[in-house]
Amino acid sequence: MAKRNAMAVLEKEKGDLHKVIPPLVNAGGQKLAATELNVSQATISEWLTRNRYVRKVQYVPLEAQPE
């Protein structure tokens, strides 16, 4: 059975979710964040979408190799 108030309960336990969820997702993905917070990956995905987070991939040059 789904937890209808999972995010409200989580916010009471962990505080500001903007300081909790994004670092976990950035460190290991939505599945890791969901496992750590004991919610589903879909719950994490929905929270990110509702709060206007987007995935951004960035390419940067490698440092020059010494000769």
PDB file of N, CA, C and O in Angstrom, chain B, residues numbered from 101:
ATOM      1  N   MET B 101       0.840  -1.176   0.000  1.00  0.00           N
ATOM      2  CA  MET B 101       0.000   0.000   0.000  1.00  0.00           C
ATOM      3  C   MET B 101       0.895   1.253   0.000  1.00  0.00           C
ATOM      4  O   MET B 101       1.886   1.316   0.728  1.00  0.00           O
ATOM      5  N   ALA B 102       0.541   2.220  -0.804  1.00  0.00           N
ATOM      6  CA  ALA B 102       1.319   3.448  -0.914  1.00  0.00           C
ATOM      7  C   ALA B 102       1.127   4.330   0.321  1.00  0.00           C
ATOM      8  O   ALA B 102       0.061   4.357   0.936  1.00  0.00           O
ATOM      9  N   LYS B 103       2.179   5.034   0.653  1.00  0.00           N
ATOM     10  CA  LYS B 103       2.108   5.982   1.761  1.00  0.00           C
ATOM     11  C   LYS B 103       1.665   7.325   1.191  1.00  0.00           C
ATOM     12  O   LYS B 103       2.420   7.972   0.465  1.00  0.00           O
ATOM     13  N   ARG B 104       0.469   7.737   1.509  1.00  0.00           N
ATOM     14  CA  ARG B 104      -0.071   8.960   0.929  1.00  0.00           C
ATOM     15  C   ARG B 104       0.639  10.219   1.414  1.00  0.00           C
ATOM     16  O   ARG B 104       0.757  11.187   0.663  1.00  0.00           O
ATOM     17  N   ASN B 105       1.101  10.219   2.628  1.00  0.00           N
ATOM     18  CA  ASN B 105       1.742  11.408   3.192  1.00  0.00           C
ATOM     19  C   ASN B 105       3.238  11.192   3.415  1.00  0.00           C
ATOM     20  O   ASN B 105       3.821  11.760   4.339  1.00  0.00           O
ATOM     21  N   ALA B 106       3.846  10.383   2.580  1.00  0.00           N
ATOM     22  CA  ALA B 106       5.253  10.024   2.772  1.00  0.00           C
ATOM     23  C   ALA B 106       6.151  11.252   2.816  1.00  0.00           C
ATOM     24  O   ALA B 106       7.044  11.329   3.660  1.00  0.00           O
ATOM     25  N   MET B 107       5.933  12.203   1.933  1.00  0.00           N
ATOM     26  CA  MET B 107       6.810  13.370   1.883  1.00  0.00           C
ATOM     27  C   MET B 107       6.580  14.293   3.078  1.00  0.00           C
ATOM     28  O   MET B 107       7.527  14.912   3.565  1.00  0.00           O
ATOM     29  N   ALA B 108       5.355  14.396   3.552  1.00  0.00           N
ATOM     30  CA  ALA B 108       5.080  15.211   4.734  1.00  0.00           C
ATOM     31  C   ALA B 108       5.758  14.610   5.955  1.00  0.00           C
ATOM     32  O   ALA B 108       6.353  15.329   6.757  1.00  0.00           O
ATOM     33  N   VAL B 109       5.669  13.301   6.095  1.00  0.00           N
ATOM     34  CA  VAL B 109       6.325  12.612   7.203  1.00  0.00           C
ATOM     35  C   VAL B 109       7.834  12.764   7.092  1.00  0.00           C
ATOM     36  O   VAL B 109       8.516  13.029   8.082  1.00  0.00           O
ATOM     37  N   LEU B 110       8.349  12.595   5.882  1.00  0.00           N
ATOM     38  CA  LEU B 110       9.786  12.718   5.642  1.00  0.00           C
ATOM     39  C   LEU B 110      10.281  14.120   5.981  1.00  0.00           C
ATOM     40  O   LEU B 110      11.357  14.283   6.557  1.00  0.00           O
ATOM     41  N   GLU B 111       9.495  15.127   5.625  1.00  0.00           N
ATOM     42  CA  GLU B 111       9.883  16.508   5.927  1.00  0.00           C
ATOM     43  C   GLU B 111       9.921  16.761   7.429  1.00  0.00           C
ATOM     44  O   GLU B 111      10.784  17.495   7.910  1.00  0.00           O
ATOM     45  N   LYS B 112       9.001  16.165   8.170  1.00  0.00           N
ATOM     46  CA  LYS B 112       9.018  16.304   9.629  1.00  0.00           C
ATOM     47  C   LYS B 112      10.259  15.643  10.223  1.00  0.00           C
ATOM     48  O   LYS B 112      10.847  16.153  11.176  1.00  0.00           O
ATOM     49  N   GLU B 113      10.652  14.503   9.653  1.00  0.00           N
ATOM     50  CA  GLU B 113      11.818  13.766  10.160  1.00  0.00           C
ATOM     51  C   GLU B 113      13.137  14.406   9.763  1.00  0.00           C
ATOM     52  O   GLU B 113      14.046  14.520  10.585  1.00  0.00           O
ATOM     53  N   LYS B 114      13.249  14.828   8.493  1.00  0.00           N
ATOM     54  CA  LYS B 114      14.537  15.269   7.936  1.00  0.00           C
ATOM     55  C   LYS B 114      14.689  16.773   7.812  1.00  0.00           C
ATOM     56  O   LYS B 114      15.803  17.259   7.619  1.00  0.00           O
ATOM     57  N   GLY B 115      13.607  17.519   7.916  1.00  0.00           N
ATOM     58  CA  GLY B 115      13.695  18.965   7.738  1.00  0.00           C
ATOM     59  C   GLY B 115      13.495  19.344   6.275  1.00  0.00           C
ATOM     60  O   GLY B 115      12.752  18.683   5.550  1.00  0.00           O
ATOM     61  N   ASP B 116      14.159  20.404   5.853  1.00  0.00           N
ATOM     62  CA  ASP B 116      14.021  20.935   4.496  1.00  0.00           C
ATOM     63  C   ASP B 116      14.459  19.901   3.463  1.00  0.00           C
ATOM     64  O   ASP B 116      15.642  19.575   3.367  1.00  0.00           O
ATOM     65  N   LEU B 117      13.517  19.395   2.701  1.00  0.00           N
ATOM     66  CA  LEU B 117      13.822  18.354   1.722  1.00  0.00           C
ATOM     67  C   LEU B 117      14.682  18.861   0.572  1.00  0.00           C
ATOM     68  O   LEU B 117      15.321  18.066  -0.118  1.00  0.00           O
ATOM     69  N   HIS B 118      14.706  20.168   0.358  1.00  0.00           N
ATOM     70  CA  HIS B 118      15.572  20.738  -0.677  1.00  0.00           C
ATOM     71  C   HIS B 118      17.046  20.583  -0.292  1.00  0.00           C
ATOM     72  O   HIS B 118      17.925  20.640  -1.152  1.00  0.00           O
ATOM     73  N   LYS B 119      17.306  20.391   0.978  1.00  0.00           N
ATOM     74  CA  LYS B 119      18.675  20.183   1.449  1.00  0.00           C
ATOM     75  C   LYS B 119      19.001  18.693   1.580  1.00  0.00           C
ATOM     76  O   LYS B 119      20.153  18.324   1.808  1.00  0.00           O
ATOM     77  N   VAL B 120      18.001  17.852   1.438  1.00  0.00           N
ATOM     78  CA  VAL B 120      18.186  16.404   1.629  1.00  0.00           C
ATOM     79  C   VAL B 120      18.161  15.648   0.306  1.00  0.00           C
ATOM     80  O   VAL B 120      19.091  14.905  -0.005  1.00  0.00           O
ATOM     81  N   ILE B 121      17.110  15.834  -0.464  1.00  0.00           N
ATOM     82  CA  ILE B 121      16.908  15.017  -1.668  1.00  0.00           C
ATOM     83  C   ILE B 121      17.913  15.314  -2.781  1.00  0.00           C
ATOM     84  O   ILE B 121      18.544  14.377  -3.269  1.00  0.00           O
ATOM     85  N   PRO B 122      18.098  16.569  -3.210  1.00  0.00           N
ATOM     86  CA  PRO B 122      19.025  16.797  -4.321  1.00  0.00           C
ATOM     87  C   PRO B 122      20.453  16.273  -4.080  1.00  0.00           C
ATOM     88  O   PRO B 122      21.023  15.676  -4.993  1.00  0.00           O
ATOM     89  N   PRO B 123      21.054  16.467  -2.902  1.00  0.00           N
ATOM     90  CA  PRO B 123      22.398  15.900  -2.706  1.00  0.00           C
ATOM     91  C   PRO B 123      22.423  14.374  -2.816  1.00  0.00           C
ATOM     92  O   PRO B 123      23.372  13.808  -3.359  1.00  0.00           O
ATOM     93  N   LEU B 124      21.390  13.709  -2.305  1.00  0.00           N
ATOM     94  CA  LEU B 124      21.335  12.251  -2.416  1.00  0.00           C
ATOM     95  C   LEU B 124      21.191  11.822  -3.871  1.00  0.00           C
ATOM     96  O   LEU B 124      21.861  10.890  -4.315  1.00  0.00           O
ATOM     97  N   VAL B 125      20.322  12.496  -4.610  1.00  0.00           N
ATOM     98  CA  VAL B 125      20.123  12.154  -6.022  1.00  0.00           C
ATOM     99  C   VAL B 125      21.403  12.417  -6.809  1.00  0.00           C
ATOM    100  O   VAL B 125      21.788  11.608  -7.653  1.00  0.00           O
ATOM    101  N   ASN B 126      22.058  13.527  -6.543  1.00  0.00           N
ATOM    102  CA  ASN B 126      23.293  13.845  -7.258  1.00  0.00           C
ATOM    103  C   ASN B 126      24.416  12.869  -6.924  1.00  0.00           C
ATOM    104  O   ASN B 126      25.274  12.602  -7.765  1.00  0.00           O
ATOM    105  N   ALA B 127      24.417  12.341  -5.722  1.00  0.00           N
ATOM    106  CA  ALA B 127      25.466  11.413  -5.303  1.00  0.00           C
ATOM    107  C   ALA B 127      25.276  10.016  -5.881  1.00  0.00           C
ATOM    108  O   ALA B 127      26.256   9.331  -6.174  1.00  0.00           O
ATOM    109  N   GLY B 128      24.019   9.582  -6.049  1.00  0.00           N
ATOM    110  CA  GLY B 128      23.846   8.198  -6.475  1.00  0.00           C
ATOM    111  C   GLY B 128      22.576   7.905  -7.232  1.00  0.00           C
ATOM    112  O   GLY B 128      22.265   6.740  -7.479  1.00  0.00           O
ATOM    113  N   GLY B 129      21.834   8.924  -7.607  1.00  0.00           N
ATOM    114  CA  GLY B 129      20.626   8.702  -8.388  1.00  0.00           C
ATOM    115  C   GLY B 129      19.368   8.625  -7.544  1.00  0.00           C
ATOM    116  O   GLY B 129      19.413   8.597  -6.314  1.00  0.00           O
ATOM    117  N   GLN B 130      18.247   8.593  -8.244  1.00  0.00           N
ATOM    118  CA  GLN B 130      16.952   8.581  -7.584  1.00  0.00           C
ATOM    119  C   GLN B 130      16.727   7.301  -6.785  1.00  0.00           C
ATOM    120  O   GLN B 130      16.112   7.330  -5.719  1.00  0.00           O
ATOM    121  N   LYS B 131      17.219   6.195  -7.291  1.00  0.00           N
ATOM    122  CA  LYS B 131      17.015   4.926  -6.586  1.00  0.00           C
ATOM    123  C   LYS B 131      17.745   4.933  -5.244  1.00  0.00           C
ATOM    124  O   LYS B 131      17.190   4.483  -4.241  1.00  0.00           O
ATOM    125  N   LEU B 132      18.968   5.432  -5.210  1.00  0.00           N
ATOM    126  CA  LEU B 132      19.710   5.530  -3.952  1.00  0.00           C
ATOM    127  C   LEU B 132      18.975   6.443  -2.972  1.00  0.00           C
ATOM    128  O   LEU B 132      18.812   6.101  -1.801  1.00  0.00           O
ATOM    129  N   ALA B 133      18.539   7.594  -3.451  1.00  0.00           N
ATOM    130  CA  ALA B 133      17.813   8.529  -2.584  1.00  0.00           C
ATOM    131  C   ALA B 133      16.560   7.872  -2.023  1.00  0.00           C
ATOM    132  O   ALA B 133      16.254   8.008  -0.838  1.00  0.00           O
ATOM    133  N   ALA B 134      15.839   7.162  -2.880  1.00  0.00           N
ATOM    134  CA  ALA B 134      14.618   6.486  -2.435  1.00  0.00           C
ATOM    135  C   ALA B 134      14.925   5.436  -1.376  1.00  0.00           C
ATOM    136  O   ALA B 134      14.207   5.324  -0.382  1.00  0.00           O
ATOM    137  N   THR B 135      15.980   4.675  -1.583  1.00  0.00           N
ATOM    138  CA  THR B 135      16.358   3.641  -0.617  1.00  0.00           C
ATOM    139  C   THR B 135      16.752   4.271   0.710  1.00  0.00           C
ATOM    140  O   THR B 135      16.325   3.814   1.770  1.00  0.00           O
ATOM    141  N   GLU B 136      17.560   5.314   0.653  1.00  0.00           N
ATOM    142  CA  GLU B 136      18.011   5.992   1.873  1.00  0.00           C
ATOM    143  C   GLU B 136      16.852   6.601   2.658  1.00  0.00           C
ATOM    144  O   GLU B 136      16.868   6.623   3.889  1.00  0.00           O
ATOM    145  N   LEU B 137      15.857   7.092   1.942  1.00  0.00           N
ATOM    146  CA  LEU B 137      14.742   7.796   2.585  1.00  0.00           C
ATOM    147  C   LEU B 137      13.513   6.906   2.796  1.00  0.00           C
ATOM    148  O   LEU B 137      12.496   7.357   3.323  1.00  0.00           O
ATOM    149  N   ASN B 138      13.615   5.643   2.381  1.00  0.00           N
ATOM    150  CA  ASN B 138      12.545   4.661   2.557  1.00  0.00           C
ATOM    151  C   ASN B 138      11.243   5.073   1.869  1.00  0.00           C
ATOM    152  O   ASN B 138      10.154   4.945   2.428  1.00  0.00           O
ATOM    153  N   VAL B 139      11.390   5.573   0.637  1.00  0.00           N
ATOM    154  CA  VAL B 139      10.244   5.879  -0.217  1.00  0.00           C
ATOM    155  C   VAL B 139      10.524   5.251  -1.580  1.00  0.00           C
ATOM    156  O   VAL B 139      11.602   4.698  -1.795  1.00  0.00           O
ATOM    157  N   SER B 140       9.578   5.330  -2.488  1.00  0.00           N
ATOM    158  CA  SER B 140       9.786   4.757  -3.815  1.00  0.00           C
ATOM    159  C   SER B 140      10.563   5.724  -4.705  1.00  0.00           C
ATOM    160  O   SER B 140      10.626   6.926  -4.448  1.00  0.00           O
ATOM    161  N   GLN B 141      11.148   5.161  -5.752  1.00  0.00           N
ATOM    162  CA  GLN B 141      11.856   5.997  -6.735  1.00  0.00           C
ATOM    163  C   GLN B 141      10.863   6.936  -7.403  1.00  0.00           C
ATOM    164  O   GLN B 141      11.205   8.074  -7.722  1.00  0.00           O
ATOM    165  N   ALA B 142       9.645   6.473  -7.618  1.00  0.00           N
ATOM    166  CA  ALA B 142       8.612   7.313  -8.223  1.00  0.00           C
ATOM    167  C   ALA B 142       8.291   8.515  -7.338  1.00  0.00           C
ATOM    168  O   ALA B 142       8.043   9.609  -7.844  1.00  0.00           O
ATOM    169  N   THR B 143       8.296   8.321  -6.043  1.00  0.00           N
ATOM    170  CA  THR B 143       8.042   9.422  -5.108  1.00  0.00           C
ATOM    171  C   THR B 143       9.131  10.479  -5.229  1.00  0.00           C
ATOM    172  O   THR B 143       8.846  11.677  -5.227  1.00  0.00           O
ATOM    173  N   ILE B 144      10.379  10.031  -5.334  1.00  0.00           N
ATOM    174  CA  ILE B 144      11.494  10.969  -5.507  1.00  0.00           C
ATOM    175  C   ILE B 144      11.347  11.707  -6.830  1.00  0.00           C
ATOM    176  O   ILE B 144      11.511  12.926  -6.883  1.00  0.00           O
ATOM    177  N   SER B 145      11.041  10.980  -7.894  1.00  0.00           N
ATOM    178  CA  SER B 145      10.871  11.581  -9.210  1.00  0.00           C
ATOM    179  C   SER B 145       9.756  12.620  -9.208  1.00  0.00           C
ATOM    180  O   SER B 145       9.921  13.712  -9.752  1.00  0.00           O
ATOM    181  N   GLU B 146       8.632  12.285  -8.604  1.00  0.00           N
ATOM    182  CA  GLU B 146       7.503  13.213  -8.527  1.00  0.00           C
ATOM    183  C   GLU B 146       7.864  14.455  -7.726  1.00  0.00           C
ATOM    184  O   GLU B 146       7.487  15.566  -8.099  1.00  0.00           O
ATOM    185  N   TRP B 147       8.593  14.275  -6.626  1.00  0.00           N
ATOM    186  CA  TRP B 147       8.993  15.420  -5.810  1.00  0.00           C
ATOM    187  C   TRP B 147       9.904  16.346  -6.613  1.00  0.00           C
ATOM    188  O   TRP B 147       9.738  17.566  -6.587  1.00  0.00           O
ATOM    189  N   LEU B 148      10.857  15.767  -7.318  1.00  0.00           N
ATOM    190  CA  LEU B 148      11.775  16.575  -8.129  1.00  0.00           C
ATOM    191  C   LEU B 148      11.014  17.347  -9.205  1.00  0.00           C
ATOM    192  O   LEU B 148      11.282  18.527  -9.432  1.00  0.00           O
ATOM    193  N   THR B 149      10.080  16.690  -9.856  1.00  0.00           N
ATOM    194  CA  THR B 149       9.287  17.342 -10.907  1.00  0.00           C
ATOM    195  C   THR B 149       8.426  18.454 -10.331  1.00  0.00           C
ATOM    196  O   THR B 149       8.391  19.558 -10.874  1.00  0.00           O
ATOM    197  N   ARG B 150       7.730  18.169  -9.235  1.00  0.00           N
ATOM    198  CA  ARG B 150       6.864  19.174  -8.603  1.00  0.00           C
ATOM    199  C   ARG B 150       7.647  20.400  -8.140  1.00  0.00           C
ATOM    200  O   ARG B 150       7.128  21.516  -8.135  1.00  0.00           O
ATOM    201  N   ASN B 151       8.886  20.183  -7.757  1.00  0.00           N
ATOM    202  CA  ASN B 151       9.701  21.282  -7.253  1.00  0.00           C
ATOM    203  C   ASN B 151      10.631  21.874  -8.313  1.00  0.00           C
ATOM    204  O   ASN B 151      11.577  22.595  -7.997  1.00  0.00           O
ATOM    205  N   ARG B 152      10.344  21.556  -9.561  1.00  0.00           N
ATOM    206  CA  ARG B 152      11.005  22.143 -10.722  1.00  0.00           C
ATOM    207  C   ARG B 152      12.507  21.871 -10.798  1.00  0.00           C
ATOM    208  O   ARG B 152      13.275  22.741 -11.206  1.00  0.00           O
ATOM    209  N   TYR B 153      12.923  20.680 -10.411  1.00  0.00           N
ATOM    210  CA  TYR B 153      14.309  20.272 -10.593  1.00  0.00           C
ATOM    211  C   TYR B 153      14.430  19.603 -11.954  1.00  0.00           C
ATOM    212  O   TYR B 153      13.532  18.879 -12.383  1.00  0.00           O
ATOM    213  N   VAL B 154      15.541  19.849 -12.624  1.00  0.00           N
ATOM    214  CA  VAL B 154      15.806  19.219 -13.912  1.00  0.00           C
ATOM    215  C   VAL B 154      17.196  18.603 -13.887  1.00  0.00           C
ATOM    216  O   VAL B 154      18.082  19.064 -13.168  1.00  0.00           O
ATOM    217  N   ARG B 155      17.372  17.562 -14.676  1.00  0.00           N
ATOM    218  CA  ARG B 155      18.666  16.906 -14.786  1.00  0.00           C
ATOM    219  C   ARG B 155      19.500  17.694 -15.779  1.00  0.00           C
ATOM    220  O   ARG B 155      19.019  18.061 -16.851  1.00  0.00           O
ATOM    221  N   LYS B 156      20.734  17.949 -15.425  1.00  0.00           N
ATOM    222  CA  LYS B 156      21.623  18.701 -16.299  1.00  0.00           C
ATOM    223  C   LYS B 156      22.932  17.933 -16.425  1.00  0.00           C
ATOM    224  O   LYS B 156      23.586  17.626 -15.428  1.00  0.00           O
ATOM    225  N   VAL B 157      23.300  17.632 -17.648  1.00  0.00           N
ATOM    226  CA  VAL B 157      24.562  16.953 -17.914  1.00  0.00           C
ATOM    227  C   VAL B 157      25.514  17.991 -18.482  1.00  0.00           C
ATOM    228  O   VAL B 157      25.147  18.773 -19.358  1.00  0.00           O
ATOM    229  N   GLN B 158      26.723  17.991 -17.982  1.00  0.00           N
ATOM    230  CA  GLN B 158      27.675  19.000 -18.407  1.00  0.00           C
ATOM    231  C   GLN B 158      28.968  18.323 -18.836  1.00  0.00           C
ATOM    232  O   GLN B 158      29.485  17.453 -18.135  1.00  0.00           O
ATOM    233  N   TYR B 159      29.484  18.724 -19.985  1.00  0.00           N
ATOM    234  CA  TYR B 159      30.759  18.226 -20.460  1.00  0.00           C
ATOM    235  C   TYR B 159      31.823  19.286 -20.200  1.00  0.00           C
ATOM    236  O   TYR B 159      31.622  20.469 -20.478  1.00  0.00           O
ATOM    237  N   VAL B 160      32.950  18.844 -19.667  1.00  0.00           N
ATOM    238  CA  VAL B 160      34.061  19.748 -19.409  1.00  0.00           C
ATOM    239  C   VAL B 160      35.321  19.126 -19.994  1.00  0.00           C
ATOM    240  O   VAL B 160      35.420  17.901 -20.061  1.00  0.00           O
ATOM    241  N   PRO B 161      36.301  19.948 -20.424  1.00  0.00           N
ATOM    242  CA  PRO B 161      37.515  19.402 -21.026  1.00  0.00           C
ATOM    243  C   PRO B 161      38.396  18.720 -19.985  1.00  0.00           C
ATOM    244  O   PRO B 161      38.451  19.140 -18.829  1.00  0.00           O
ATOM    245  N   LEU B 162      39.078  17.671 -20.406  1.00  0.00           N
ATOM    246  CA  LEU B 162      40.065  17.045 -19.554  1.00  0.00           C
ATOM    247  C   LEU B 162      41.247  17.985 -19.401  1.00  0.00           C
ATOM    248  O   LEU B 162      41.519  18.800 -20.282  1.00  0.00           O
ATOM    249  N   GLU B 163      41.940  17.872 -18.299  1.00  0.00           N
ATOM    250  CA  GLU B 163      43.136  18.681 -18.133  1.00  0.00           C
ATOM    251  C   GLU B 163      44.181  18.207 -19.135  1.00  0.00           C
ATOM    252  O   GLU B 163      44.234  17.029 -19.489  1.00  0.00           O
ATOM    253  N   ALA B 164      45.006  19.140 -19.582  1.00  0.00           N
ATOM    254  CA  ALA B 164      46.040  18.803 -20.553  1.00  0.00           C
ATOM    255  C   ALA B 164      46.997  17.777 -19.948  1.00  0.00           C
ATOM    256  O   ALA B 164      47.424  17.909 -18.801  1.00  0.00           O
ATOM    257  N   GLN B 165      47.323  16.764 -20.729  1.00  0.00           N
ATOM    258  CA  GLN B 165      48.231  15.719 -20.284  1.00  0.00           C
ATOM    259  C   GLN B 165      49.684  16.219 -20.406  1.00  0.00           C
ATOM    260  O   GLN B 165      50.046  16.791 -21.434  1.00  0.00           O
ATOM    261  N   PRO B 166      50.516  16.010 -19.375  1.00  0.00           N
ATOM    262  CA  PRO B 166      51.921  16.423 -19.483  1.00  0.00           C
ATOM    263  C   PRO B 166      52.636  15.581 -20.530  1.00  0.00           C
ATOM    264  O   PRO B 166      52.358  14.393 -20.691  1.00  0.00           O
ATOM    265  N   GLU B 167      53.564  16.221 -21.240  1.00  0.00           N
ATOM    266  CA  GLU B 167      54.305  15.508 -22.297  1.00  0.00           C
ATOM    267  C   GLU B 167      55.559  14.888 -21.752  1.00  0.00           C
ATOM    268  O   GLU B 167      56.306  14.251 -22.494  1.00  0.00           O
TER     269      GLU B 167
END
